[in-house]
XYZ file of C-alpha atoms in Angstrom:
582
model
C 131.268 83.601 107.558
C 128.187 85.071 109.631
C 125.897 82.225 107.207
C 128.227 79.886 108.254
C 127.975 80.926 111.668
C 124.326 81.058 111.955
C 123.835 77.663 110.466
C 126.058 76.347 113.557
C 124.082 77.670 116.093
C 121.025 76.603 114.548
C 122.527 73.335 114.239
C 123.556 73.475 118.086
C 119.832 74.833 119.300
C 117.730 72.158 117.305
C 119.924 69.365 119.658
C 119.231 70.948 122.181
C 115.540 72.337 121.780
C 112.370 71.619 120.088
C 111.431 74.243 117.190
C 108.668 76.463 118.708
C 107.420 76.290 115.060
C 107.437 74.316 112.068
C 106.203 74.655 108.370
C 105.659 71.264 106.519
C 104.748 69.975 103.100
C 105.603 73.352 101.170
C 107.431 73.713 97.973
C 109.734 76.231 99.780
C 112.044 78.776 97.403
C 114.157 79.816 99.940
C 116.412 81.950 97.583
C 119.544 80.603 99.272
C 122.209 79.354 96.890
C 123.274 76.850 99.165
C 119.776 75.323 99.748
C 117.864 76.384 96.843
C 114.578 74.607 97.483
C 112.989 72.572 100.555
C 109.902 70.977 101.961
C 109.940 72.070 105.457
C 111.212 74.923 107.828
C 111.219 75.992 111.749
C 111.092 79.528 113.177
C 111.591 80.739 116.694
C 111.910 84.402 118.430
C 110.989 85.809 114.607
C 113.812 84.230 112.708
C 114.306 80.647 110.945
C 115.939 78.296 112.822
C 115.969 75.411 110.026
C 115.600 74.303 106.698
C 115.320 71.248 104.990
C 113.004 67.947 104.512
C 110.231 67.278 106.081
C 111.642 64.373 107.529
C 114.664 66.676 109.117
C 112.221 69.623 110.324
C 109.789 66.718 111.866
C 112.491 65.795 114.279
C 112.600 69.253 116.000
C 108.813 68.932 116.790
C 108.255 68.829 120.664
C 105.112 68.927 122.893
C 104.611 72.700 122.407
C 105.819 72.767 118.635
C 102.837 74.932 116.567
C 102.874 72.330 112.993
C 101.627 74.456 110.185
C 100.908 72.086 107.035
C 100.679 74.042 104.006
C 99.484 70.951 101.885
C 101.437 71.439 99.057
C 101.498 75.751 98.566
C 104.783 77.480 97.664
C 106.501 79.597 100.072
C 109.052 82.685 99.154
C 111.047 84.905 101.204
C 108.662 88.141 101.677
C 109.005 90.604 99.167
C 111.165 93.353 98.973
C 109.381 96.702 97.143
C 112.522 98.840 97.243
C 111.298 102.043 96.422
C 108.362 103.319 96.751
C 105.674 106.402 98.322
C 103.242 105.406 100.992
C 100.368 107.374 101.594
C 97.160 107.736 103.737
C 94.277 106.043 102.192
C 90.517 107.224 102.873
C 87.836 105.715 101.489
C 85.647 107.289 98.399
C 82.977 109.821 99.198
C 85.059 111.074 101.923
C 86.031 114.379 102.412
C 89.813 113.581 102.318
C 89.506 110.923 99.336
C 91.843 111.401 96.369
C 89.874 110.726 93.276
C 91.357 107.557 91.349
C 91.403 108.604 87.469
C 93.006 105.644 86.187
C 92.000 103.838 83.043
C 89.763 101.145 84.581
C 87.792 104.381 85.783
C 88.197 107.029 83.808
C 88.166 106.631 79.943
C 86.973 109.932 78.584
C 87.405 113.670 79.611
C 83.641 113.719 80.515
C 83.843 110.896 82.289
C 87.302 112.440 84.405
C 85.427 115.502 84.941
C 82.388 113.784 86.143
C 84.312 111.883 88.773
C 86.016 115.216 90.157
C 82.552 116.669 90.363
C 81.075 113.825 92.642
C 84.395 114.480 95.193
C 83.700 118.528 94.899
C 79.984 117.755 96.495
C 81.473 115.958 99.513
C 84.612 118.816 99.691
C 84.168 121.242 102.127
C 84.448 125.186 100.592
C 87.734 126.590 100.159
C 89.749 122.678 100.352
C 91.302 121.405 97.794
C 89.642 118.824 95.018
C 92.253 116.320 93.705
C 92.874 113.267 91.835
C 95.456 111.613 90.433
C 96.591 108.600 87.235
C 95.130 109.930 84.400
C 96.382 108.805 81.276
C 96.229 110.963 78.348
C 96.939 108.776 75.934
C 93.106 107.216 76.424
C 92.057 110.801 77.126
C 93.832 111.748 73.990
C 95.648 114.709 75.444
C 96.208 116.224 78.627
C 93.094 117.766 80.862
C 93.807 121.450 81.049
C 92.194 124.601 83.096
C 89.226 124.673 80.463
C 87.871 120.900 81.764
C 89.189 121.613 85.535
C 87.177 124.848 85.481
C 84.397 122.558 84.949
C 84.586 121.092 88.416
C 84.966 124.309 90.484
C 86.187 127.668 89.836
C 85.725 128.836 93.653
C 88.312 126.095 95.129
C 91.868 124.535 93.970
C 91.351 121.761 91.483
C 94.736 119.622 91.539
C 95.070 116.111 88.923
C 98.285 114.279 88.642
C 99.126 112.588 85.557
C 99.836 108.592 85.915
C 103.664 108.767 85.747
C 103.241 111.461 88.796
C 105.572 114.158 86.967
C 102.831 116.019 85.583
C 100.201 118.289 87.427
C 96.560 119.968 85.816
C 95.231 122.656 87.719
C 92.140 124.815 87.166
C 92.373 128.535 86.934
C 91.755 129.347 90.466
C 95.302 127.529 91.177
C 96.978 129.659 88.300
C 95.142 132.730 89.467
C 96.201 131.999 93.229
C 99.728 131.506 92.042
C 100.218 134.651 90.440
C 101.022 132.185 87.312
C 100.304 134.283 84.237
C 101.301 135.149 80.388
C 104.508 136.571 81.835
C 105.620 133.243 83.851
C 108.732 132.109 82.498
C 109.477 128.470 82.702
C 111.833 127.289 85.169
C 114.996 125.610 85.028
C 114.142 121.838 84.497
C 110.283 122.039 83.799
C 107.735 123.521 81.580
C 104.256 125.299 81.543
C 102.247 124.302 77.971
C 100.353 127.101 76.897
C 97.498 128.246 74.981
C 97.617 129.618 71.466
C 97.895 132.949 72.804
C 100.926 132.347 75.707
C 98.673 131.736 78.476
C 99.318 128.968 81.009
C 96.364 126.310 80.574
C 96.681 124.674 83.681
C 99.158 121.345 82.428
C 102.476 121.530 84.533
C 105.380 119.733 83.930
C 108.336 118.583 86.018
C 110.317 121.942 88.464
C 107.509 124.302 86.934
C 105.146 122.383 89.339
C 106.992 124.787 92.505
C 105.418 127.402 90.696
C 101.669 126.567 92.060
C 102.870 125.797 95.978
C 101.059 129.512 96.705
C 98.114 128.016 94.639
C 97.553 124.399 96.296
C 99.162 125.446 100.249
C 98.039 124.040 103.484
C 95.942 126.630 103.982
C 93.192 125.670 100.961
C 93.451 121.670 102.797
C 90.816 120.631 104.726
C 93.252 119.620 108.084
C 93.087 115.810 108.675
C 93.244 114.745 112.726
C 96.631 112.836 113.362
C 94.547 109.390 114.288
C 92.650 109.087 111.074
C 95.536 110.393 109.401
C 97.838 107.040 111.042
C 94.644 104.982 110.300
C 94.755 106.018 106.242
C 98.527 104.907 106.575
C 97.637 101.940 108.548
C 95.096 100.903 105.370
C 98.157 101.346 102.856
C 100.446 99.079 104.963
C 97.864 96.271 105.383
C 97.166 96.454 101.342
C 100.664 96.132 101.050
C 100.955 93.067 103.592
C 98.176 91.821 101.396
C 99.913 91.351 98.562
C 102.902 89.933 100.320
C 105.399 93.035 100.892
C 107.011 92.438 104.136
C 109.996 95.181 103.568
C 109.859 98.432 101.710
C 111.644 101.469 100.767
C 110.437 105.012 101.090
C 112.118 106.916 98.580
C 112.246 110.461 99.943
C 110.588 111.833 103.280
C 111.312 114.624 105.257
C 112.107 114.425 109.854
C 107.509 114.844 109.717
C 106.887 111.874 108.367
C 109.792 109.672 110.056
C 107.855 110.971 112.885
C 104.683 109.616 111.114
C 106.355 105.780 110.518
C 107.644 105.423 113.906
C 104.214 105.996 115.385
C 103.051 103.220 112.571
C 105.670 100.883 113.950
C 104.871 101.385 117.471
C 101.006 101.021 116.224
C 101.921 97.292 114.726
C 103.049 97.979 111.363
C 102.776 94.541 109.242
C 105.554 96.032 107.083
C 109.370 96.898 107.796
C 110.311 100.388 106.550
C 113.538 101.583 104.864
C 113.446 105.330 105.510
C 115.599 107.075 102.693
C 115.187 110.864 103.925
C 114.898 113.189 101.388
C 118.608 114.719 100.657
C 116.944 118.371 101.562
C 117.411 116.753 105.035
C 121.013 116.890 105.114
C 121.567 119.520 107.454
C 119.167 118.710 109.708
C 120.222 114.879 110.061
C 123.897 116.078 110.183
C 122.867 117.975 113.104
C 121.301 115.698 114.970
C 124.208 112.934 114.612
C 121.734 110.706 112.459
C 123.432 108.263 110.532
C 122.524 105.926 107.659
C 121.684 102.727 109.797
C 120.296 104.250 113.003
C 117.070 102.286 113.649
C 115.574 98.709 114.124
C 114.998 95.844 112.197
C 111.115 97.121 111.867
C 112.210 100.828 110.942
C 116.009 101.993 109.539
C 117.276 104.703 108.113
C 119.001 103.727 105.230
C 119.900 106.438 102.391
C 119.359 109.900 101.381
C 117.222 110.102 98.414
C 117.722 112.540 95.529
C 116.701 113.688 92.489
C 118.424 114.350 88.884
C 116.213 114.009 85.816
C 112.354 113.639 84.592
C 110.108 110.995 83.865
C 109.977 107.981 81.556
C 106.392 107.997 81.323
C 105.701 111.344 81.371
C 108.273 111.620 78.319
C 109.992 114.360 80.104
C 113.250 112.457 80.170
C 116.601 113.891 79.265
C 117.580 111.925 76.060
C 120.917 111.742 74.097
C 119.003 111.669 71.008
C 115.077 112.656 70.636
C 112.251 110.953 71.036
C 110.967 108.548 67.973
C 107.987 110.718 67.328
C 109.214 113.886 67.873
C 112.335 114.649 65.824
C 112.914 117.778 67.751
C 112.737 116.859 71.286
C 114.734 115.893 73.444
C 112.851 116.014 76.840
C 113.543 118.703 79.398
C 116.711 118.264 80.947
C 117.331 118.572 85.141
C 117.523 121.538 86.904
C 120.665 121.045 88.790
C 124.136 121.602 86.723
C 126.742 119.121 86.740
C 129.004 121.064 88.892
C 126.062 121.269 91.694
C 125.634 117.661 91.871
C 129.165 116.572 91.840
C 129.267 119.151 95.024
C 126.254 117.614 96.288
C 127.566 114.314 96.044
C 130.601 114.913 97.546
C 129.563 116.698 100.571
C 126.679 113.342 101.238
C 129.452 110.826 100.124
C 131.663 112.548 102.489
C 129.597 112.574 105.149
C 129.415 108.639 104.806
C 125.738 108.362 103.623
C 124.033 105.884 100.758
C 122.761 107.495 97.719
C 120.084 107.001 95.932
C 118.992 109.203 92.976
C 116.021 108.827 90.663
C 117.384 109.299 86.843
C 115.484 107.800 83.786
C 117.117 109.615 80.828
C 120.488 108.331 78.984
C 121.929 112.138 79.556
C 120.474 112.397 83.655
C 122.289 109.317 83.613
C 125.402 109.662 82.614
C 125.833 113.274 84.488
C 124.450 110.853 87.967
C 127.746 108.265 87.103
C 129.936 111.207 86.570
C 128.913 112.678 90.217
C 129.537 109.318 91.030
C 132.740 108.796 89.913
C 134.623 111.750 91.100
C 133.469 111.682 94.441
C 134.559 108.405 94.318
C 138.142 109.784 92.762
C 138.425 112.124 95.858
C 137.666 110.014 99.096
C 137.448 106.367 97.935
C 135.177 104.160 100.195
C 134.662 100.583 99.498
C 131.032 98.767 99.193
C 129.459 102.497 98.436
C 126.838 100.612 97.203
C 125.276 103.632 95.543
C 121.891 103.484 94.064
C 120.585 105.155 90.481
C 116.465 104.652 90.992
C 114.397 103.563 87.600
C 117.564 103.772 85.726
C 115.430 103.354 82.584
C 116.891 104.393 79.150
C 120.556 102.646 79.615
C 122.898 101.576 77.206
C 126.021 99.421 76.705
C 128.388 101.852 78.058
C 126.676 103.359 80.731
C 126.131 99.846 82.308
C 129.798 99.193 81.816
C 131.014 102.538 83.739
C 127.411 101.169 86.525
C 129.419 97.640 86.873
C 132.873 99.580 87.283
C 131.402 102.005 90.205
C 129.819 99.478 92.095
C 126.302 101.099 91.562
C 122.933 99.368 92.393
C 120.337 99.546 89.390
C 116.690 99.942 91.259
C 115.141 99.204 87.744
C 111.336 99.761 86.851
C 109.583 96.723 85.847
C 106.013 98.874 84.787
C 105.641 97.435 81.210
C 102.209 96.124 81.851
C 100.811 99.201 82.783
C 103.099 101.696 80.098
C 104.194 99.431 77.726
C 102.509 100.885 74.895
C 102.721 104.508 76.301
C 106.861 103.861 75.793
C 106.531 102.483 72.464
C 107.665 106.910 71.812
C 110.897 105.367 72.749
C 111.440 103.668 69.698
C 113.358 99.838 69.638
C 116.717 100.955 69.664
C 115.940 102.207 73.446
C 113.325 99.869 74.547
C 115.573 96.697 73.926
C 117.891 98.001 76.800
C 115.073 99.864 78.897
C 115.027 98.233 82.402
C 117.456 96.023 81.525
C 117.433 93.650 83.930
C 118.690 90.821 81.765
C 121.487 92.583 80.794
C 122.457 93.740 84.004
C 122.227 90.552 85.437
C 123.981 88.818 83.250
C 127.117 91.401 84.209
C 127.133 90.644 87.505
C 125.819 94.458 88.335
C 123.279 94.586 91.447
C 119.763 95.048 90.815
C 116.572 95.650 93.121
C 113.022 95.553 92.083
C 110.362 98.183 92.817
C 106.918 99.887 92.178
C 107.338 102.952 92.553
C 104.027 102.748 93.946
C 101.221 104.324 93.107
C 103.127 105.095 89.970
C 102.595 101.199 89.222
C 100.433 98.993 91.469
C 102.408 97.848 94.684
C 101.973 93.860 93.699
C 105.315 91.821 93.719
C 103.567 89.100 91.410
C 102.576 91.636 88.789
C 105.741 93.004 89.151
C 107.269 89.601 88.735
C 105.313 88.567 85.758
C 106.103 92.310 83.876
C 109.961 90.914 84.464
C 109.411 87.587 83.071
C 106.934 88.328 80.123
C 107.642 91.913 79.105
C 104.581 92.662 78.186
C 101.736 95.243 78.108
C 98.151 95.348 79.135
C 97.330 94.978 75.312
C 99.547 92.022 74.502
C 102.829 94.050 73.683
C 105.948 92.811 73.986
C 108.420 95.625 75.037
C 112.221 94.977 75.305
C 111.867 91.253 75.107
C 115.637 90.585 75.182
C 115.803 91.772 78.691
C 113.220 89.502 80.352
C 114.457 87.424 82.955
C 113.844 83.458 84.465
C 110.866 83.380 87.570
C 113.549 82.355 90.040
C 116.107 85.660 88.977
C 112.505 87.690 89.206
C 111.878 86.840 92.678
C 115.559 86.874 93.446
C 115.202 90.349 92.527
C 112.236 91.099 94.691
C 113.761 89.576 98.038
C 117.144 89.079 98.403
C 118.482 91.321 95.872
C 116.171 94.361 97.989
C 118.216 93.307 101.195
C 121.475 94.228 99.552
C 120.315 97.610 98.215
C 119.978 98.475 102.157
C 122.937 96.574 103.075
C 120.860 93.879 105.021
C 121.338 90.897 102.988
C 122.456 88.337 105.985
C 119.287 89.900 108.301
C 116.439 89.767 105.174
C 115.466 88.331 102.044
C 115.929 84.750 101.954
C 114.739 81.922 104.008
C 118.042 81.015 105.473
C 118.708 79.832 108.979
C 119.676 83.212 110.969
C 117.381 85.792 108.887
C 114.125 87.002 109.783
C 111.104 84.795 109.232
C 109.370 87.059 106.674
C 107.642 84.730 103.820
C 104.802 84.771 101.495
C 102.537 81.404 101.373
C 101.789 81.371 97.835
C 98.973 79.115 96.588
C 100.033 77.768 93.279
C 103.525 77.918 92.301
C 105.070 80.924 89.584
C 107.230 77.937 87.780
C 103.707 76.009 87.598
C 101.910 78.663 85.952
C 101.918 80.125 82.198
C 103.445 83.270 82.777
C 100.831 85.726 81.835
C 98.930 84.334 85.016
C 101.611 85.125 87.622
C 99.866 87.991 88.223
C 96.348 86.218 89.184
C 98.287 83.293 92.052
C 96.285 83.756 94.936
C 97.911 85.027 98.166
C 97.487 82.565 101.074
C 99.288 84.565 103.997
C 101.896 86.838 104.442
C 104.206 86.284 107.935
C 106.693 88.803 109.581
C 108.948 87.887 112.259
C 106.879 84.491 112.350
C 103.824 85.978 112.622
C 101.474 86.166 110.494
C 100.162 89.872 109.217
C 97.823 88.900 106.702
C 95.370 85.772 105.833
C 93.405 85.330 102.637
C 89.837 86.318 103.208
C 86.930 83.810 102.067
C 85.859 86.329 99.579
C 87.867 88.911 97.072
C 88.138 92.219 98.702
C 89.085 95.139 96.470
C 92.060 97.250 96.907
C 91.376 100.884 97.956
C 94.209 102.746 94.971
C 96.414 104.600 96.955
C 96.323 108.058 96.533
C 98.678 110.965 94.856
C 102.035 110.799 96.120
C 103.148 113.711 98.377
C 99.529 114.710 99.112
C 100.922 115.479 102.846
C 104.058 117.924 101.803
C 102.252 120.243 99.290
C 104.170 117.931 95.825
C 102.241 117.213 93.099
C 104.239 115.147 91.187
C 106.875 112.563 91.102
C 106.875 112.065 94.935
C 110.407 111.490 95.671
C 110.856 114.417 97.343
C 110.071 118.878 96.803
C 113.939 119.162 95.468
C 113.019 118.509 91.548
C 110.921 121.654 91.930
C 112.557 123.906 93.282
C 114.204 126.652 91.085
C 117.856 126.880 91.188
C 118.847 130.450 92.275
């Protein structure tokens, strides 16, 4: 009805007025069923006005009409990246820099080590020294205290693995964190140990609350509120860059709301969906703040929380262990059933979204139990709760996900951990992410980065859903890859509906906002191992455009560890997965 509606009074204004602008000569996707693909569009106040021919858009040109003639380039809706962890970005050789340890930099222990000690000589004394996306598989194990005591002893040295769920430290962090032989593990995480008991420094999952003492505000050197805005400013535009228009923020406390809406008043090229981290409950409940309350450039729209471990971090809760280690099982969540069917009652109750992050088979099935019985107790229709990653499903799980109504916010991060699953073993991995499955049921999906877990790049993202395959030419879970139309699908539209904005976002339909992505080669046109490599013309939001492709490349900054503001060296979602239950 409201489609219907809008296309009326589009109809209605373009007899009566000239389009103040309109796109021509574009192979448009608009991602509208109705009007699947067209040459030509118009846009007025921010929002499309018309679609169709050229021929039919040409007509609305008047004497003031701005003609933009794309010569042939593709056009999508912008993309949707519906869950992910912006943070400040600061240039290398800075004292605030985050060192990037990822595989195109970082390729032996030496060589990690190295790179911390060139941030250490630009860190002032006493401030942390940190880095994050190491990947131990190319290291061939974790870095421990022995290699971090390498960099400094006098100063907290802080690394991150890649999948974000797993922290190094160097002894002055254990030492400052009264973490000793003694320290138990935690509910829900782990401390590995040396032959003799002794923590060496490699922290995994909850036990990472155990160094807050160790890594506190009080060992950072303090960052001034205007470069700190700036840094964020620098993530937005890289996102704009690659053509996000919307996002997701999956977890963030009342601070840093505070820190978007001084982004959005500053210009930001990028709408926000603010998911507050459920440890905000009280507070929002006491300030009236409901899912919704916002604007079209920054909403509130979930609470985000937390039950399980990582897929790539192979801490995951399994139902049976892991293919190369007959005895493990992963380490399963902190939080008891009977706490998160109370916590889900009490936020379902209150009438918020939820969205939980949940990789393992056993997280998930304990998440879709929560689910259910709130459900049982104070039904509510279009719930549209979310599970986030959602990774190692199978048939029945996604039968009792179709029957709740639940969104599946899947990963699509085999080209940079394809090979690092392979632990998962084929049984698994042929229903990991599975977007062709779930599709193909009819159950909701949304697309994501998880960013910086994987790079925030819609295209790579796109291509990983289509191809299913690694870095090094594996093919992981091939039976769930999807078309290039279902892929981008999932990326726009499909985003909108995980935040309930499907008839304001996320397709280029007469009514919605005028957020698209000039594309200059076409994903159908293109083998798809090179959807990844399409240049980026421009990115537009509201009609204007945010971003323009520069004459030359210009590298992307990496963004740095998630949570580097709130004292969480890990996952990023939000402090909840590490705290100890009482």
């Amino acid at each position: 009805m409201i489609k219907k509606l809008c296309l009326l009074l589009a109809l209605i204004s373009n007899i009566a007025f000239a389009a103040d602008t309109i796109v021509i000569n574009a192979n448009v996707i608009t991602v509208d069923k109705d009007h699947p693909i067209a040459q030509a569009f118009a846009f007025d106040n921010g929002r499309f006005t018309a679609v169709g021919t050229n021929a039919e858009i040409l007509k609305l040109k008047g004497p003031e009409t701005k003609v933009i003639d794309l010569k042939g380039m593709t056009v999508t809706p912008g993309f949707n990246d519906a869950h992910l962890h912006p943070q400040a970005i600061f240039a290398e050789g800075t004292p605030h820099y985050r060192v990037w340890l990822g595989a195109d930099r970082v390729k032996t222990m030496d060589e990690l080590v190295a790179a911390l000690k060139r941030q250490a000589a630009v860190t002032p004394p006493g401030a942390m020294i940190s880095g994050y996306g190491y990947d131990d598989v190319l290291l061939g194990r974790h870095p421990n205290r022995h290699d971090l005591d390498k960099v400094s002893t006098t100063q907290p040295v802080v690394i991150t693995h890649g999948s974000g769920h797993i922290t190094a430290v160097n002894s002055f962090v254990l030492e400052a964190s009264s973490v000793t032989k003694d320290t138990q593990d935690p509910s829900g995480g782990a401390l590995d140990r040396d032959a003799d008991g002794t923590p060496n420094g490699v922290i995994r999952e909850s036990a990472r609350g155990l160094i807050r003492r160790g890594t506190g505000g009080a060992n950072r050197e303090a960052i001034p509120l205007d470069e700190e805005l700036k840094g964020y400013m620098n993530c937005f535009r890289q996102y704009s860059a690659k053509g996000i228009t919307s996002v997701g923020i999956a977890g963030g406390s009342p601070s840093s709301f505070q820190i978007m809406q001084q982004l959005r008043d500053r210009g930001n090229p990028v709408r926000v969906g603010f998911m507050f981290s459920a440890d905000s409950f009280d507070k929002l409940q006491g300030a009236g703040i409901k899912r919704g309350f916002g604007d079209d450039h920054l909403r509130i729209t979930a609470l985000k929380t937390y039950q399980g471990n990582s897929l790539s971090g192979r801490t995951a809760w399994l139902s049976e262990a892991y293919s190369d280690r007959p005895d493990y099982f992963g380490i399963p969540p902190a939080r008891t059933q009977e706490k998160l069917d109370e916590d889900y009652q009490k936020w379902w109750d209150a009438g918020w979204q939820v969205a939980t992050h949940s990789n393992g088979d056993r997280e998930i099935d304990m998440v879709l139990t929560a689910i259910e019985r709130a459900e049982a107790k104070n039904p509510r229709p279009d719930a549209r709760w979310r599970i986030e990653h959602a990774s190692v499903m199978n048939q029945a799980l996604l039968d009792r996900a179709k029957k709740d109504g639940v969104i599946l916010v899947f990963h699509s991060y085999m080209w940079e951990y394809g090979d690092i699953l392979l632990s998962y073993g084929p049984k698994r991995l042929s229903m990991m992410h599975a977007y062709r499955t779930a599709i193909d049921m009819g159950i909701p999906v949304a697309g994501h980065s998880d960013s910086p877990i994987s790079a925030a790049d819609p295209l790579l993202r796109i291509q990983d859903m289509v191809t299913r395959t690694s870095n090094q030419g594996s093919l992981i879970g091939e039976a769930q890859r999807v078309s290039v139309d279902e892929a981008i699908k999932v990326w726009t539209l499909d985003g909108a509906y995980a935040t309930f904005e499907e008839d304001t976002k996320g397709s280029i339909t007469p009514g919605k906002l005028a957020d698209f992505v000039v594309l200059q080669k076409d994903p159908h046109q293109v083998a798809p191992n090179k959807i990844k490599d399409i240049p980026l013309e421009a990115t537009y939001l509201g009609g204007q455009k945010v971003y323009t492709a520069p004459l030359k490349t210009v590298a992307m900054i990496p963004p740095p560890p998630i949570n580097y503001g709130d004292g969480n060296y890990g996952d990023g979602d939000e402090e909840e997965n590490q705290n100890v239950p009482n």
